[in-house]
Coordinates of C-alpha atoms and ligand atoms in Angstrom, one line a residue:
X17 CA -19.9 -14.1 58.9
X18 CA -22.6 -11.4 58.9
X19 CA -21.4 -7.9 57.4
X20 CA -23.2 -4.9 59.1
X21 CA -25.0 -3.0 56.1
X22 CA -25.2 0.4 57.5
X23 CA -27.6 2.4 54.7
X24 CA -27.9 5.2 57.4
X25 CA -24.2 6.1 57.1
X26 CA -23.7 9.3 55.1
X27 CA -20.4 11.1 54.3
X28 CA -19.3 14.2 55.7
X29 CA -19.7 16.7 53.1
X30 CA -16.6 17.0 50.9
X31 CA -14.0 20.0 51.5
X32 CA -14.9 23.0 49.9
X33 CA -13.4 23.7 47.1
X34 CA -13.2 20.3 46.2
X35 CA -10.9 20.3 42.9
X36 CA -12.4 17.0 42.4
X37 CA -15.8 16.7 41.9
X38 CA -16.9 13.7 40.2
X39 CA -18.2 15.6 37.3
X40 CA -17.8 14.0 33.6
X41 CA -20.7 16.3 32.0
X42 CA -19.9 17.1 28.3
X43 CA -21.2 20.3 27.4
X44 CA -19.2 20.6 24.1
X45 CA -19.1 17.4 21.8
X46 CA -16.3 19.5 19.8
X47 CA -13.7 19.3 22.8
X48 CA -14.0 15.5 23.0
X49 CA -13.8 14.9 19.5
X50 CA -10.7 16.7 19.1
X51 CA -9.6 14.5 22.2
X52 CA -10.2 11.1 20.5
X53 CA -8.3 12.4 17.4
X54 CA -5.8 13.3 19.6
X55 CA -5.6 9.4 21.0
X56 CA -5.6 8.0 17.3
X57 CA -2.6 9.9 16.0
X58 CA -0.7 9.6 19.0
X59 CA 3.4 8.9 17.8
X60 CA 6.8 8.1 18.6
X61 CA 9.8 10.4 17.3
X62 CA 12.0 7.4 18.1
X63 CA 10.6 5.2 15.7
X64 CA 11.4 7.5 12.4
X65 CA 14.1 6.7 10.1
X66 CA 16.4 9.0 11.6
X67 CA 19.2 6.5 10.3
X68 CA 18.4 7.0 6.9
X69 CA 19.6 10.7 7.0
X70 CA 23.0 11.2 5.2
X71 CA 24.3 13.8 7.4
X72 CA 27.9 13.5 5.5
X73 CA 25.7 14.6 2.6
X74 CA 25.3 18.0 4.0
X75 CA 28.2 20.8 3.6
X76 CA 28.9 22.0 7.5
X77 CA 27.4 24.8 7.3
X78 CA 24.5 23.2 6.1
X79 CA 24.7 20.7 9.3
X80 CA 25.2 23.6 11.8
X81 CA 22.2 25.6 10.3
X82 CA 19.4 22.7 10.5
X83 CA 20.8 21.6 13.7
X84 CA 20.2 25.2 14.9
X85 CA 16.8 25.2 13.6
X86 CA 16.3 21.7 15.6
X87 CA 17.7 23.2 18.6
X88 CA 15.6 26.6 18.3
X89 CA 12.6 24.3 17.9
X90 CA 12.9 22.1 20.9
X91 CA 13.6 25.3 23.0
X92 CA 9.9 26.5 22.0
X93 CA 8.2 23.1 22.1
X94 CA 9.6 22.8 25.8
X95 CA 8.4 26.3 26.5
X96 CA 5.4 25.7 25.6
X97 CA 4.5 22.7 27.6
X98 CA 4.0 23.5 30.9
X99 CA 1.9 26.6 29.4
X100 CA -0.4 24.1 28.9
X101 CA 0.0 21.9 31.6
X102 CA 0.1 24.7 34.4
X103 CA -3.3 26.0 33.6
X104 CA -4.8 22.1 34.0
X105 CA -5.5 22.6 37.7
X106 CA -6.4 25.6 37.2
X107 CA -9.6 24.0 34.8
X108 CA -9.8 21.5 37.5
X109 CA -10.3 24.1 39.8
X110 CA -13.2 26.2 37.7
X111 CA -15.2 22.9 37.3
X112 CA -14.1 23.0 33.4
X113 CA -16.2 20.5 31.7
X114 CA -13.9 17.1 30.9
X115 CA -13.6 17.4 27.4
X116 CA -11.4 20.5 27.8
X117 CA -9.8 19.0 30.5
X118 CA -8.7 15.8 28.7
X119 CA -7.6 18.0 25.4
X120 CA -5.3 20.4 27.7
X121 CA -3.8 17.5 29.0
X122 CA -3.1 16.1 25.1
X123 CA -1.8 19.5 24.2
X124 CA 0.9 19.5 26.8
X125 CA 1.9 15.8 26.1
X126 CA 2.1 16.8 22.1
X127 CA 4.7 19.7 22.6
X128 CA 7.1 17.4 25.3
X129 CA 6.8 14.7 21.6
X130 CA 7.5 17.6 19.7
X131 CA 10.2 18.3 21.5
X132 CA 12.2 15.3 21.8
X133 CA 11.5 15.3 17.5
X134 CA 13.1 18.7 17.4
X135 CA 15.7 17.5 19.5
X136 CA 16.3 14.4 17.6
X137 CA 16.8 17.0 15.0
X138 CA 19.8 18.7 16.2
X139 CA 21.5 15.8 17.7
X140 CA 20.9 13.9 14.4
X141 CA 23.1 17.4 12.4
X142 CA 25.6 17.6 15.4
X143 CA 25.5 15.2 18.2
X144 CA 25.5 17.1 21.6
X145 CA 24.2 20.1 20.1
X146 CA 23.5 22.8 21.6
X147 CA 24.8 23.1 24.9
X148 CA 26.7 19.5 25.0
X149 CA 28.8 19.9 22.1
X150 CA 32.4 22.1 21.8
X151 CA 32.3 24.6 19.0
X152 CA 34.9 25.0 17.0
X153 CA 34.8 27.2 13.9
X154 CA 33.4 31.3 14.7
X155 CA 30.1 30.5 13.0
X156 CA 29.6 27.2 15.8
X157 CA 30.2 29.6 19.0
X158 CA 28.0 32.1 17.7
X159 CA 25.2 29.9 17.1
X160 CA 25.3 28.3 20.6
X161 CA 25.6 31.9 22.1
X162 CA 22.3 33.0 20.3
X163 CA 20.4 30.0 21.7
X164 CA 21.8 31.4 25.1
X165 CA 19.7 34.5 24.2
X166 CA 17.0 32.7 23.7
X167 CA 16.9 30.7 26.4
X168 CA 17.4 34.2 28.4
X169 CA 14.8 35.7 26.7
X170 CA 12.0 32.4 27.4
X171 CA 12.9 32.9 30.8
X172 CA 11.4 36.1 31.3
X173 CA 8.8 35.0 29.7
X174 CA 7.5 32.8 32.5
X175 CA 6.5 35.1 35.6
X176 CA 4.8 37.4 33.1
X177 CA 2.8 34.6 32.2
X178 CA 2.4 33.2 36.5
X179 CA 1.0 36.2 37.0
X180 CA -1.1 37.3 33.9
X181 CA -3.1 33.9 33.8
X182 CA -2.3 31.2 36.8
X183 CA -2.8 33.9 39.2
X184 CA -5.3 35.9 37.2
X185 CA -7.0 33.1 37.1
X186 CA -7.6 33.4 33.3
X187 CA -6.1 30.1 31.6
X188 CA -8.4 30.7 28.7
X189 CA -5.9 33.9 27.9
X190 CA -2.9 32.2 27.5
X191 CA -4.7 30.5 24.7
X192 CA -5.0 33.6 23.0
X193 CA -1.3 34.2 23.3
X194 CA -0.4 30.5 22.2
X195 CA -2.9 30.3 19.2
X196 CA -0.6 32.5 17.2
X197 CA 2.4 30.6 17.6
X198 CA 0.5 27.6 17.1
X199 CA -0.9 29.2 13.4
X200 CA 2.2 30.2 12.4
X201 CA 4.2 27.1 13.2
X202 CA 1.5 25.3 10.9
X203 CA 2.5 27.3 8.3
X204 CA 6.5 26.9 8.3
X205 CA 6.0 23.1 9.3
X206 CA 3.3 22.6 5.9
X207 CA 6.1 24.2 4.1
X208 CA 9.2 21.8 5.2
X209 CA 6.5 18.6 5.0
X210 CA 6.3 19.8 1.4
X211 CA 10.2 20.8 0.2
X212 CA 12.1 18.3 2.8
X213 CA 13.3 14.9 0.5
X214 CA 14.6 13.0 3.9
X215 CA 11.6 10.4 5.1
X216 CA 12.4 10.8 8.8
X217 CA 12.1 14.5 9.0
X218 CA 9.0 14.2 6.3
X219 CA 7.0 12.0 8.3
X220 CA 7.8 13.8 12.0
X221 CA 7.0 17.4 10.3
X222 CA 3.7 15.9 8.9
X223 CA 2.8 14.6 12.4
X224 CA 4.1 18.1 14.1
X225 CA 2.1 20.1 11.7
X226 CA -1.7 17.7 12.0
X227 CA -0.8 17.5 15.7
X228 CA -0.8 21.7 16.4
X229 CA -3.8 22.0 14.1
X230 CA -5.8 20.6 17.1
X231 CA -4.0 22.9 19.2
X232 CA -5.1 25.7 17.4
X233 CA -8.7 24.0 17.6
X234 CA -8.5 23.7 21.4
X235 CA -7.3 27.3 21.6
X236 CA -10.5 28.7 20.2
X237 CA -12.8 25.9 21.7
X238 CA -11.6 28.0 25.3
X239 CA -11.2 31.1 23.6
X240 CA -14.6 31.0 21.9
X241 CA -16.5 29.3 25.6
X242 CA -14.9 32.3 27.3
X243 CA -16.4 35.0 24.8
X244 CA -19.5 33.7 25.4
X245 CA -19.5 32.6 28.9
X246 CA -22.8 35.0 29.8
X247 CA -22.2 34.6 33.6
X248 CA -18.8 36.8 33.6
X249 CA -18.9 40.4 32.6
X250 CA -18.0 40.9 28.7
X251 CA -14.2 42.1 28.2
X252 CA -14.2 45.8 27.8
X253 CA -12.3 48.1 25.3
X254 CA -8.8 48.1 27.8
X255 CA -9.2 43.9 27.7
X256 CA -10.1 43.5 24.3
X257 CA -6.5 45.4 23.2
X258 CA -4.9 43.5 25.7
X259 CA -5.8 40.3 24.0
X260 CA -4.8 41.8 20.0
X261 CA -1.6 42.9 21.8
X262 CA -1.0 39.0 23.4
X263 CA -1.7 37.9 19.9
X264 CA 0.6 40.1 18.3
X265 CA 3.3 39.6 21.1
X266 CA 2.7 35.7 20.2
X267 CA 3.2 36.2 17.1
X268 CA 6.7 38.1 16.9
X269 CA 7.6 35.4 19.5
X270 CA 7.0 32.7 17.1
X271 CA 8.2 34.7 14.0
X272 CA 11.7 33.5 15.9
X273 CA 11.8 30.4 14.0
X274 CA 11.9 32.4 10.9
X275 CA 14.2 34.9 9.9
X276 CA 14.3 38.2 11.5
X277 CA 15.1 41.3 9.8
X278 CA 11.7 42.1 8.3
X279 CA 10.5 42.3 12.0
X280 CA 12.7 45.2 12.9
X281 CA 10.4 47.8 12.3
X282 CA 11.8 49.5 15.9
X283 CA 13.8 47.8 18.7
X284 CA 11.2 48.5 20.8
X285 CA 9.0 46.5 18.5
X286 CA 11.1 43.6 18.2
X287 CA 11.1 41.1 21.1
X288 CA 14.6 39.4 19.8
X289 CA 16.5 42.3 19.6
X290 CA 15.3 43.9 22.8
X291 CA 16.6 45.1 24.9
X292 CA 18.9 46.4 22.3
X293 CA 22.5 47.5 24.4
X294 CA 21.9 43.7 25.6
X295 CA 21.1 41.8 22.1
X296 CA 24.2 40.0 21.1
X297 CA 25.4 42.4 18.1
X298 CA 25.3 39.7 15.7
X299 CA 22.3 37.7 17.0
X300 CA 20.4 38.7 13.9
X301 CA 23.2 38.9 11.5
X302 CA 23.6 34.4 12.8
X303 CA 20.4 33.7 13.3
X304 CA 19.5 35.1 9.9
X305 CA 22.0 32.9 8.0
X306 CA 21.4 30.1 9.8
X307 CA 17.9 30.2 9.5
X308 CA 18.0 30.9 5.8
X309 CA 20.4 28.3 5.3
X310 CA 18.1 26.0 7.0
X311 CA 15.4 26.9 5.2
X312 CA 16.9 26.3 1.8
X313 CA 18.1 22.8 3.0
X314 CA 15.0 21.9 4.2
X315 CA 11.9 23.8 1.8
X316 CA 14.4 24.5 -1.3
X317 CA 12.7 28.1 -0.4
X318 CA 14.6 31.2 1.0
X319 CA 13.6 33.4 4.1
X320 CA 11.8 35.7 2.3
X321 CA 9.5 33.2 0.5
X322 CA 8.8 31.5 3.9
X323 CA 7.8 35.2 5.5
X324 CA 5.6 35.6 2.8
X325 CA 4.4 32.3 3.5
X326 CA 3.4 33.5 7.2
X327 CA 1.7 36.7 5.9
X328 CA -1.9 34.5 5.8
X329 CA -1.1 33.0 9.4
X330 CA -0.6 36.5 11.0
X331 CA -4.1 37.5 8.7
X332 CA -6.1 34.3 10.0
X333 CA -5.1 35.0 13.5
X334 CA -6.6 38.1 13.1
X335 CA -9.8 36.6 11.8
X336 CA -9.8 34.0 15.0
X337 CA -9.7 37.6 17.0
X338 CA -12.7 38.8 14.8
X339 CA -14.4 36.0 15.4
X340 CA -14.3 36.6 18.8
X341 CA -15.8 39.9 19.0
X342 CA -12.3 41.4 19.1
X343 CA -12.0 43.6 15.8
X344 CA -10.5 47.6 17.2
X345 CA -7.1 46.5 16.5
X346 CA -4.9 49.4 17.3
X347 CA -3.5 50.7 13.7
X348 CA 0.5 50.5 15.1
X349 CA 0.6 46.8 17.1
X350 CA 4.0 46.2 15.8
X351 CA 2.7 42.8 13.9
X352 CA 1.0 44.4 11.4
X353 CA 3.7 46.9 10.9
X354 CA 5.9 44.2 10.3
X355 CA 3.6 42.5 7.3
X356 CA 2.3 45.4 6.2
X357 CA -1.6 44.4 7.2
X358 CA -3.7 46.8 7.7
X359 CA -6.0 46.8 11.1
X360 CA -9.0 47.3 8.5
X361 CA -7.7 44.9 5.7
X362 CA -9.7 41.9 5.4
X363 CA -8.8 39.3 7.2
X364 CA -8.6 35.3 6.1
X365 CA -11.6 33.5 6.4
X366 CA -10.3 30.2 5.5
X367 CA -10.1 27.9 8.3
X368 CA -7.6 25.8 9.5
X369 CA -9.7 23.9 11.9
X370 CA -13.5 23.8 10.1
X371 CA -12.9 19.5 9.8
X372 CA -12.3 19.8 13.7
X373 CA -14.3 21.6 15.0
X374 CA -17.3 20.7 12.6
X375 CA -20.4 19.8 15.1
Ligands
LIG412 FE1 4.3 21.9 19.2
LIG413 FE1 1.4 23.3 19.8

């Protein structure tokens, strides 16, 4: 049998834009290194020793408040999935190099982990809980109505972001809006990893709490690559607020797996409470207690020690900001207010992410 070897044929050219090109080029060792770290500590929520957990142990109320915290945390690991996971076209799109490709596509697949681990969390307190489980007692219906208002509140969330950065074409400013999040959840999780005595919760916290260090590194590998992108016009004075008020925004956001009512320095101010003739009337009042109680369960520390806690998270995302070239912070963005951090106090140089992101 004789095959025809025809070396003349060429393909058509390829449709323009072709999302696909077959481009592997590494222009940033730092993005793939983070990537293979990502690939060791890979892990499996259902292979923790949730049965060890002596839930009879617990007082109710004591049940009822961690499985609220679960609950609150898989409702913000979900959320914050296809925030990453949206934008990966869009890098495919731009021609991103592969390394951030691959690393956006970890990110989103650690959150959907974290959030069966959260979940695991609740259900492990209260089987069914939140929405699959009959309350019984005041305190019960209360709780599952203020996860109702969060889960109202996240999805308003979503066609602010559509349109700020799928359609704006800017997936590197979501990162800017999810780093803070992602710097203050390190903190609360160190925190729990440190005070919590059950092995389960221990070891899942610890892997939570590695796993978003890398997505604070990816967030200022894109962050930083944008900044100093030369062939797109540097942001100007209108952007570069923009951006401290999507961190600050990000950050009350997250502040809503700790207690509350140090962040009510207005209504206006406070992204929980607002709008305020909608807020359940005692959506802080619950969450508070719960949250607290929680907290003491789980760190042996109350809310106010775990604010204070945060105070160096909300100051190192200010230095990540710095960093970046973005330093007129506007004296009243409602974050600073709310920790009492001046726009010209120094900010925290230590860094979460130096082993990661060491070249
Ligand atoms: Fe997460
Ligand atoms: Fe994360």
């Amino acid at each position: 049998m004789t095959i025809e070897m025809d070396h003349a044929w060429t393909p058509p050219p390829v449709l323009a834009p072709n999302i696909y090109p077959v481009d592997w080029r590494v222009e940033d060792r730092r993005a793939l290194n983070v990537y293979e770290r990502a690939k060791d500590l890979t892990w499996n929520p259902t292979r923790l020793a949730w049965d060890t957990i002596d839930v009879d142990a617990l007082e109710p109320e004591e049940r009822l408040a961690v499985a609220y915290h679960g609950a609150l945390g898989a409702m913000f690991e979900y959320a914050a999935a296809p925030q990453f996971l949206h934008p990966l076209s869009t890098l495919y799109e731009r021609h991103e190099e592969h390394g951030l490709i691959l690393l956006c596509m970890a990110t989103g697949r650690d959150e959907f982990v974290h959030e069966e681990f959260f979940r695991r969390v609740a259900t492990t307190m209260i089987p069914g809980f939140p929405f699959e489980f009959t309350p019984r007692t005041e305190l019960e219906h209360r709780a599952v109505q203020n996860l109702r208002w969060v889960e109202w509140k996240q999805s308003r969330m979503w066609p602010t972001y559509t349109e700020k950065v799928v359609l704006g074409d800017n997936p590197w400013l979501l990162q800017v809006s999810i780093l803070a999040p992602e710097i203050v959840g390190m903190v609360l999780f160190d925190r729990i990893v440190d005070g919590i005595a059950w092995p389960a919760l221990k070891e899942g916290y610890r892997h939570v709490d590695v796993d978003e260090r890398r997505h604070v590194a990816y967030g200022r590998l894109l962050f930083e690559k944008r900044m100093r992108d030369r062939d797109r016009p540097a942001l100007g004075t209108d952007e570069r607020r923009f951006l401290a008020k999507l961190a600050s925004d990000g950050i009350l956001y997250a502040m809503g797996m700790l207690a509350l009512p140090q962040l009510v320095t207005s209504d206006e101010s406070n992204f929980w409470m607002r709008p305020a003739d909608q807020a359940p009337g005692h959506f802080a009042e619950t969450h508070n207690r719960l949250l607290g109680r929680a907290m003491r369960v789980m760190t042996g520390e109350d809310a106010d020690a775990m604010w204070e806690a945060a105070r160096p998270a909300v100051k190192k995302v200010k230095w990540v900001l710095e960093q970046n070239g973005i330093d007129d912070f506007d004296d009243h963005l409602p974050v600073f207010e709310a920790f009492r951090i001046g726009a010209r106090e120094r900010s925290l140089e230590e860094d979460y992410t130096a082993d990661l992101l060491a070249r």
